[in-house]
């Protein structure tokens, strides 16, 4: 695992966006999985801005959404689906055949998980996965205690995720379960990047990078990824041992 510290949120987001753009330039049919949330917001905006400036052909790559709140419809502004539609899919004019997002309203969630896993296998695996880190150390909805060897699954959300997750929604929203790619997907991806910014993430970054690897703090798994990168700003790095 490599640690890369950038001056601020903008420069770390520019680097994350650069990873996506350069991958698609060299491998137009790459498979890219991204998280939604506050951290990847600027990464998405910069992929769109720089990608259009540099005339990148986005028509061949496959986009995979990391996770979704079970029961929250795609038109809800707090859904991951809405985030991707607004920040990436519409601005880049991606076709529905190249985008795979979990259907949070599916009557058959296990089938939904199987479908996602099959797509990833058929596409030859994920080339690049860029994820955030939760205040409880989760990646996607891989909550503390999750198995490191899971593929896509439905999971009961941690109290912390339910509380912190309210920030994405207009009014108080009942959140119970998530549907998410698993940590085995992260480990199988050819490159995995954890991004984090701000002083509020300093404690969780310290634990993810310097703590012992344990499923009680799922993000510690990044330490074991051969092509794992932790991409953070100076504030998020402020508690790390020098
Ligand atoms: P955030 O979410 O980017 O909104 O801080 C991170 C996460 O929960 O994975």
mmCIF file of C-alpha atoms in Angstrom, residues 23-222:
data_model
loop_
_atom_site.group_PDB
_atom_site.id
_atom_site.type_symbol
_atom_site.label_atom_id
_atom_site.label_comp_id
_atom_site.label_asym_id
_atom_site.label_seq_id
_atom_site.Cartn_x
_atom_site.Cartn_y
_atom_site.Cartn_z
ATOM 1 C CA UNK A 23 -6.810 4.661 -17.160
ATOM 2 C CA UNK A 24 -9.593 5.287 -19.678
ATOM 3 C CA UNK A 25 -7.148 6.888 -22.123
ATOM 4 C CA UNK A 26 -4.912 3.807 -22.045
ATOM 5 C CA UNK A 27 -7.697 1.247 -21.667
ATOM 6 C CA UNK A 28 -10.915 2.642 -23.146
ATOM 7 C CA UNK A 29 -12.934 -0.403 -22.068
ATOM 8 C CA UNK A 30 -11.746 -0.277 -18.447
ATOM 9 C CA UNK A 31 -14.043 -1.180 -15.561
ATOM 10 C CA UNK A 32 -14.180 1.582 -12.958
ATOM 11 C CA UNK A 33 -15.995 1.466 -9.626
ATOM 12 C CA UNK A 34 -16.564 4.632 -7.665
ATOM 13 C CA UNK A 35 -18.102 5.496 -4.340
ATOM 14 C CA UNK A 36 -20.588 8.296 -3.882
ATOM 15 C CA UNK A 37 -20.477 10.669 -0.900
ATOM 16 C CA UNK A 38 -18.960 14.020 -0.028
ATOM 17 C CA UNK A 39 -15.370 12.943 -0.606
ATOM 18 C CA UNK A 40 -15.653 11.747 -4.256
ATOM 19 C CA UNK A 41 -17.884 14.673 -5.279
ATOM 20 C CA UNK A 42 -15.038 16.848 -6.575
ATOM 21 C CA UNK A 43 -13.318 13.836 -8.152
ATOM 22 C CA UNK A 44 -16.445 13.281 -10.270
ATOM 23 C CA UNK A 45 -16.657 16.960 -11.193
ATOM 24 C CA UNK A 46 -13.000 17.001 -12.255
ATOM 25 C CA UNK A 47 -13.353 13.807 -14.297
ATOM 26 C CA UNK A 48 -16.125 15.531 -16.228
ATOM 27 C CA UNK A 49 -14.284 18.866 -16.557
ATOM 28 C CA UNK A 50 -10.866 17.470 -17.508
ATOM 29 C CA UNK A 51 -12.307 14.601 -19.530
ATOM 30 C CA UNK A 52 -14.279 16.956 -21.747
ATOM 31 C CA UNK A 53 -11.330 19.385 -22.052
ATOM 32 C CA UNK A 54 -9.053 16.528 -23.077
ATOM 33 C CA UNK A 55 -11.652 14.964 -25.379
ATOM 34 C CA UNK A 56 -11.519 11.618 -23.591
ATOM 35 C CA UNK A 57 -13.705 8.932 -25.146
ATOM 36 C CA UNK A 58 -15.884 7.700 -22.284
ATOM 37 C CA UNK A 59 -18.131 5.589 -24.483
ATOM 38 C CA UNK A 60 -16.422 2.234 -23.967
ATOM 39 C CA UNK A 61 -15.731 2.030 -20.252
ATOM 40 C CA UNK A 62 -17.949 0.325 -17.699
ATOM 41 C CA UNK A 63 -19.059 2.256 -14.666
ATOM 42 C CA UNK A 64 -20.009 0.471 -11.461
ATOM 43 C CA UNK A 65 -21.593 2.163 -8.454
ATOM 44 C CA UNK A 66 -20.156 0.934 -5.165
ATOM 45 C CA UNK A 67 -23.312 0.780 -3.079
ATOM 46 C CA UNK A 68 -26.852 1.969 -2.370
ATOM 47 C CA UNK A 69 -29.238 2.545 0.504
ATOM 48 C CA UNK A 70 -31.817 -0.265 0.427
ATOM 49 C CA UNK A 71 -35.336 1.083 -0.112
ATOM 50 C CA UNK A 72 -34.290 4.579 -1.206
ATOM 51 C CA UNK A 73 -35.531 5.340 -4.729
ATOM 52 C CA UNK A 74 -33.158 6.724 -7.385
ATOM 53 C CA UNK A 75 -35.010 10.049 -7.569
ATOM 54 C CA UNK A 76 -34.243 10.738 -3.908
ATOM 55 C CA UNK A 77 -31.402 13.278 -3.794
ATOM 56 C CA UNK A 78 -29.667 11.331 -1.029
ATOM 57 C CA UNK A 79 -29.435 8.113 -3.040
ATOM 58 C CA UNK A 80 -26.124 7.031 -4.520
ATOM 59 C CA UNK A 81 -27.970 6.572 -7.802
ATOM 60 C CA UNK A 82 -28.979 10.251 -7.851
ATOM 61 C CA UNK A 83 -25.393 11.276 -7.060
ATOM 62 C CA UNK A 84 -23.959 9.314 -9.997
ATOM 63 C CA UNK A 85 -26.709 10.343 -12.400
ATOM 64 C CA UNK A 86 -26.168 14.014 -11.617
ATOM 65 C CA UNK A 87 -22.390 14.163 -11.335
ATOM 66 C CA UNK A 88 -21.168 11.587 -13.840
ATOM 67 C CA UNK A 89 -23.721 9.757 -15.953
ATOM 68 C CA UNK A 90 -25.622 12.728 -17.381
ATOM 69 C CA UNK A 91 -22.631 15.094 -17.779
ATOM 70 C CA UNK A 92 -20.601 12.392 -19.564
ATOM 71 C CA UNK A 93 -23.619 11.171 -21.493
ATOM 72 C CA UNK A 94 -22.957 7.566 -20.467
ATOM 73 C CA UNK A 95 -25.320 5.040 -21.993
ATOM 74 C CA UNK A 96 -27.416 2.774 -19.788
ATOM 75 C CA UNK A 97 -25.591 -0.236 -21.236
ATOM 76 C CA UNK A 98 -22.282 0.861 -19.710
ATOM 77 C CA UNK A 99 -23.581 1.756 -16.237
ATOM 78 C CA UNK A 100 -24.302 -0.709 -13.433
ATOM 79 C CA UNK A 101 -25.906 0.578 -10.243
ATOM 80 C CA UNK A 102 -27.624 -1.478 -7.565
ATOM 81 C CA UNK A 103 -31.415 -1.362 -7.699
ATOM 82 C CA UNK A 104 -32.266 -0.467 -4.113
ATOM 83 C CA UNK A 105 -35.940 -1.227 -4.696
ATOM 84 C CA UNK A 106 -35.416 -4.759 -5.955
ATOM 85 C CA UNK A 107 -37.819 -7.330 -4.520
ATOM 86 C CA UNK A 108 -34.984 -9.825 -4.695
ATOM 87 C CA UNK A 109 -31.791 -8.284 -3.260
ATOM 88 C CA UNK A 110 -29.744 -11.524 -3.341
ATOM 89 C CA UNK A 111 -30.511 -11.755 -7.060
ATOM 90 C CA UNK A 112 -29.456 -8.112 -7.440
ATOM 91 C CA UNK A 113 -26.131 -8.953 -5.782
ATOM 92 C CA UNK A 114 -25.636 -11.973 -8.008
ATOM 93 C CA UNK A 115 -26.321 -9.842 -11.082
ATOM 94 C CA UNK A 116 -23.645 -7.316 -10.044
ATOM 95 C CA UNK A 117 -21.073 -10.019 -9.314
ATOM 96 C CA UNK A 118 -21.775 -11.659 -12.671
ATOM 97 C CA UNK A 119 -21.350 -8.377 -14.552
ATOM 98 C CA UNK A 120 -17.998 -7.755 -12.865
ATOM 99 C CA UNK A 121 -16.784 -11.260 -13.695
ATOM 100 C CA UNK A 122 -17.994 -11.064 -17.298
ATOM 101 C CA UNK A 123 -16.283 -7.703 -17.789
ATOM 102 C CA UNK A 124 -12.994 -9.235 -16.643
ATOM 103 C CA UNK A 125 -12.876 -7.671 -13.160
ATOM 104 C CA UNK A 126 -12.515 -4.147 -11.857
ATOM 105 C CA UNK A 127 -9.507 -2.161 -13.060
ATOM 106 C CA UNK A 128 -9.821 0.730 -10.658
ATOM 107 C CA UNK A 129 -11.874 1.168 -7.517
ATOM 108 C CA UNK A 130 -11.958 4.538 -5.738
ATOM 109 C CA UNK A 131 -13.688 4.556 -2.363
ATOM 110 C CA UNK A 132 -14.181 6.814 0.630
ATOM 111 C CA UNK A 133 -13.899 5.858 4.278
ATOM 112 C CA UNK A 134 -16.683 6.142 6.826
ATOM 113 C CA UNK A 135 -16.372 7.495 10.343
ATOM 114 C CA UNK A 136 -16.549 3.872 11.555
ATOM 115 C CA UNK A 137 -13.914 2.664 9.089
ATOM 116 C CA UNK A 138 -16.385 1.248 6.596
ATOM 117 C CA UNK A 139 -15.749 1.042 2.863
ATOM 118 C CA UNK A 140 -18.967 1.148 0.885
ATOM 119 C CA UNK A 141 -21.389 -0.483 3.284
ATOM 120 C CA UNK A 142 -18.842 -2.983 4.489
ATOM 121 C CA UNK A 143 -19.535 -2.274 8.125
ATOM 122 C CA UNK A 144 -17.361 -3.265 11.118
ATOM 123 C CA UNK A 145 -17.407 -7.050 11.538
ATOM 124 C CA UNK A 146 -17.997 -7.758 7.832
ATOM 125 C CA UNK A 147 -16.163 -10.652 6.216
ATOM 126 C CA UNK A 148 -13.140 -9.666 4.125
ATOM 127 C CA UNK A 149 -14.106 -12.338 1.583
ATOM 128 C CA UNK A 150 -17.603 -11.075 0.752
ATOM 129 C CA UNK A 151 -18.654 -10.164 -2.734
ATOM 130 C CA UNK A 152 -21.877 -8.147 -3.197
ATOM 131 C CA UNK A 153 -24.245 -8.419 -0.266
ATOM 132 C CA UNK A 154 -27.004 -6.773 1.731
ATOM 133 C CA UNK A 155 -26.031 -5.695 5.232
ATOM 134 C CA UNK A 156 -27.636 -4.122 8.277
ATOM 135 C CA UNK A 157 -26.244 -0.640 8.665
ATOM 136 C CA UNK A 158 -24.164 0.345 11.652
ATOM 137 C CA UNK A 159 -25.647 3.008 13.976
ATOM 138 C CA UNK A 160 -22.859 5.378 12.936
ATOM 139 C CA UNK A 161 -23.690 4.967 9.242
ATOM 140 C CA UNK A 162 -27.389 5.626 9.892
ATOM 141 C CA UNK A 163 -26.608 8.781 11.865
ATOM 142 C CA UNK A 164 -23.841 10.166 9.638
ATOM 143 C CA UNK A 165 -25.821 9.189 6.508
ATOM 144 C CA UNK A 166 -28.557 11.688 7.345
ATOM 145 C CA UNK A 167 -26.289 14.414 5.922
ATOM 146 C CA UNK A 168 -27.093 13.277 2.384
ATOM 147 C CA UNK A 169 -30.870 13.608 2.780
ATOM 148 C CA UNK A 170 -33.187 16.606 2.886
ATOM 149 C CA UNK A 171 -35.250 15.400 5.854
ATOM 150 C CA UNK A 172 -34.761 12.738 8.502
ATOM 151 C CA UNK A 173 -34.719 9.444 6.586
ATOM 152 C CA UNK A 174 -35.136 5.893 7.774
ATOM 153 C CA UNK A 175 -32.017 3.951 6.800
ATOM 154 C CA UNK A 176 -31.724 0.300 7.751
ATOM 155 C CA UNK A 177 -29.780 -1.696 5.228
ATOM 156 C CA UNK A 178 -27.269 -1.172 2.488
ATOM 157 C CA UNK A 179 -26.431 -3.128 -0.647
ATOM 158 C CA UNK A 180 -22.756 -3.032 -1.479
ATOM 159 C CA UNK A 181 -19.849 -4.522 -3.333
ATOM 160 C CA UNK A 182 -17.745 -6.580 -0.949
ATOM 161 C CA UNK A 183 -14.196 -6.206 0.259
ATOM 162 C CA UNK A 184 -13.185 -9.165 -1.898
ATOM 163 C CA UNK A 185 -14.066 -6.972 -4.876
ATOM 164 C CA UNK A 186 -11.709 -4.337 -3.488
ATOM 165 C CA UNK A 187 -8.923 -6.896 -3.052
ATOM 166 C CA UNK A 188 -9.513 -8.325 -6.542
ATOM 167 C CA UNK A 189 -9.476 -4.919 -8.234
ATOM 168 C CA UNK A 190 -6.277 -4.174 -10.156
ATOM 169 C CA UNK A 191 -5.880 -0.883 -8.300
ATOM 170 C CA UNK A 192 -7.707 0.326 -5.193
ATOM 171 C CA UNK A 193 -7.646 3.878 -3.882
ATOM 172 C CA UNK A 194 -9.050 5.121 -0.595
ATOM 173 C CA UNK A 195 -9.621 8.879 -0.558
ATOM 174 C CA UNK A 196 -10.226 11.084 2.473
ATOM 175 C CA UNK A 197 -9.994 14.741 3.318
ATOM 176 C CA UNK A 198 -10.361 17.053 6.261
ATOM 177 C CA UNK A 199 -9.498 16.955 9.959
ATOM 178 C CA UNK A 200 -12.637 14.945 10.744
ATOM 179 C CA UNK A 201 -11.109 11.986 8.884
ATOM 180 C CA UNK A 202 -7.681 12.204 10.595
ATOM 181 C CA UNK A 203 -8.570 9.645 13.282
ATOM 182 C CA UNK A 204 -10.027 7.065 10.904
ATOM 183 C CA UNK A 205 -7.129 7.481 8.485
ATOM 184 C CA UNK A 206 -4.660 6.889 11.305
ATOM 185 C CA UNK A 207 -6.458 3.686 12.213
ATOM 186 C CA UNK A 208 -6.809 2.543 8.590
ATOM 187 C CA UNK A 209 -3.133 3.100 7.804
ATOM 188 C CA UNK A 210 -1.402 2.364 11.106
ATOM 189 C CA UNK A 211 -3.871 0.097 12.921
ATOM 190 C CA UNK A 212 -3.669 -3.686 12.820
ATOM 191 C CA UNK A 213 -5.611 -5.222 9.962
ATOM 192 C CA UNK A 214 -8.993 -6.325 11.249
ATOM 193 C CA UNK A 215 -12.527 -6.659 9.948
ATOM 194 C CA UNK A 216 -13.588 -4.612 12.981
ATOM 195 C CA UNK A 217 -12.135 -1.662 11.076
ATOM 196 C CA UNK A 218 -12.765 -2.698 7.467
ATOM 197 C CA UNK A 219 -10.639 0.002 5.792
ATOM 198 C CA UNK A 220 -7.487 -1.564 7.273
ATOM 199 C CA UNK A 221 -7.779 -4.101 4.445
ATOM 200 C CA UNK A 222 -6.234 -1.526 2.102
#
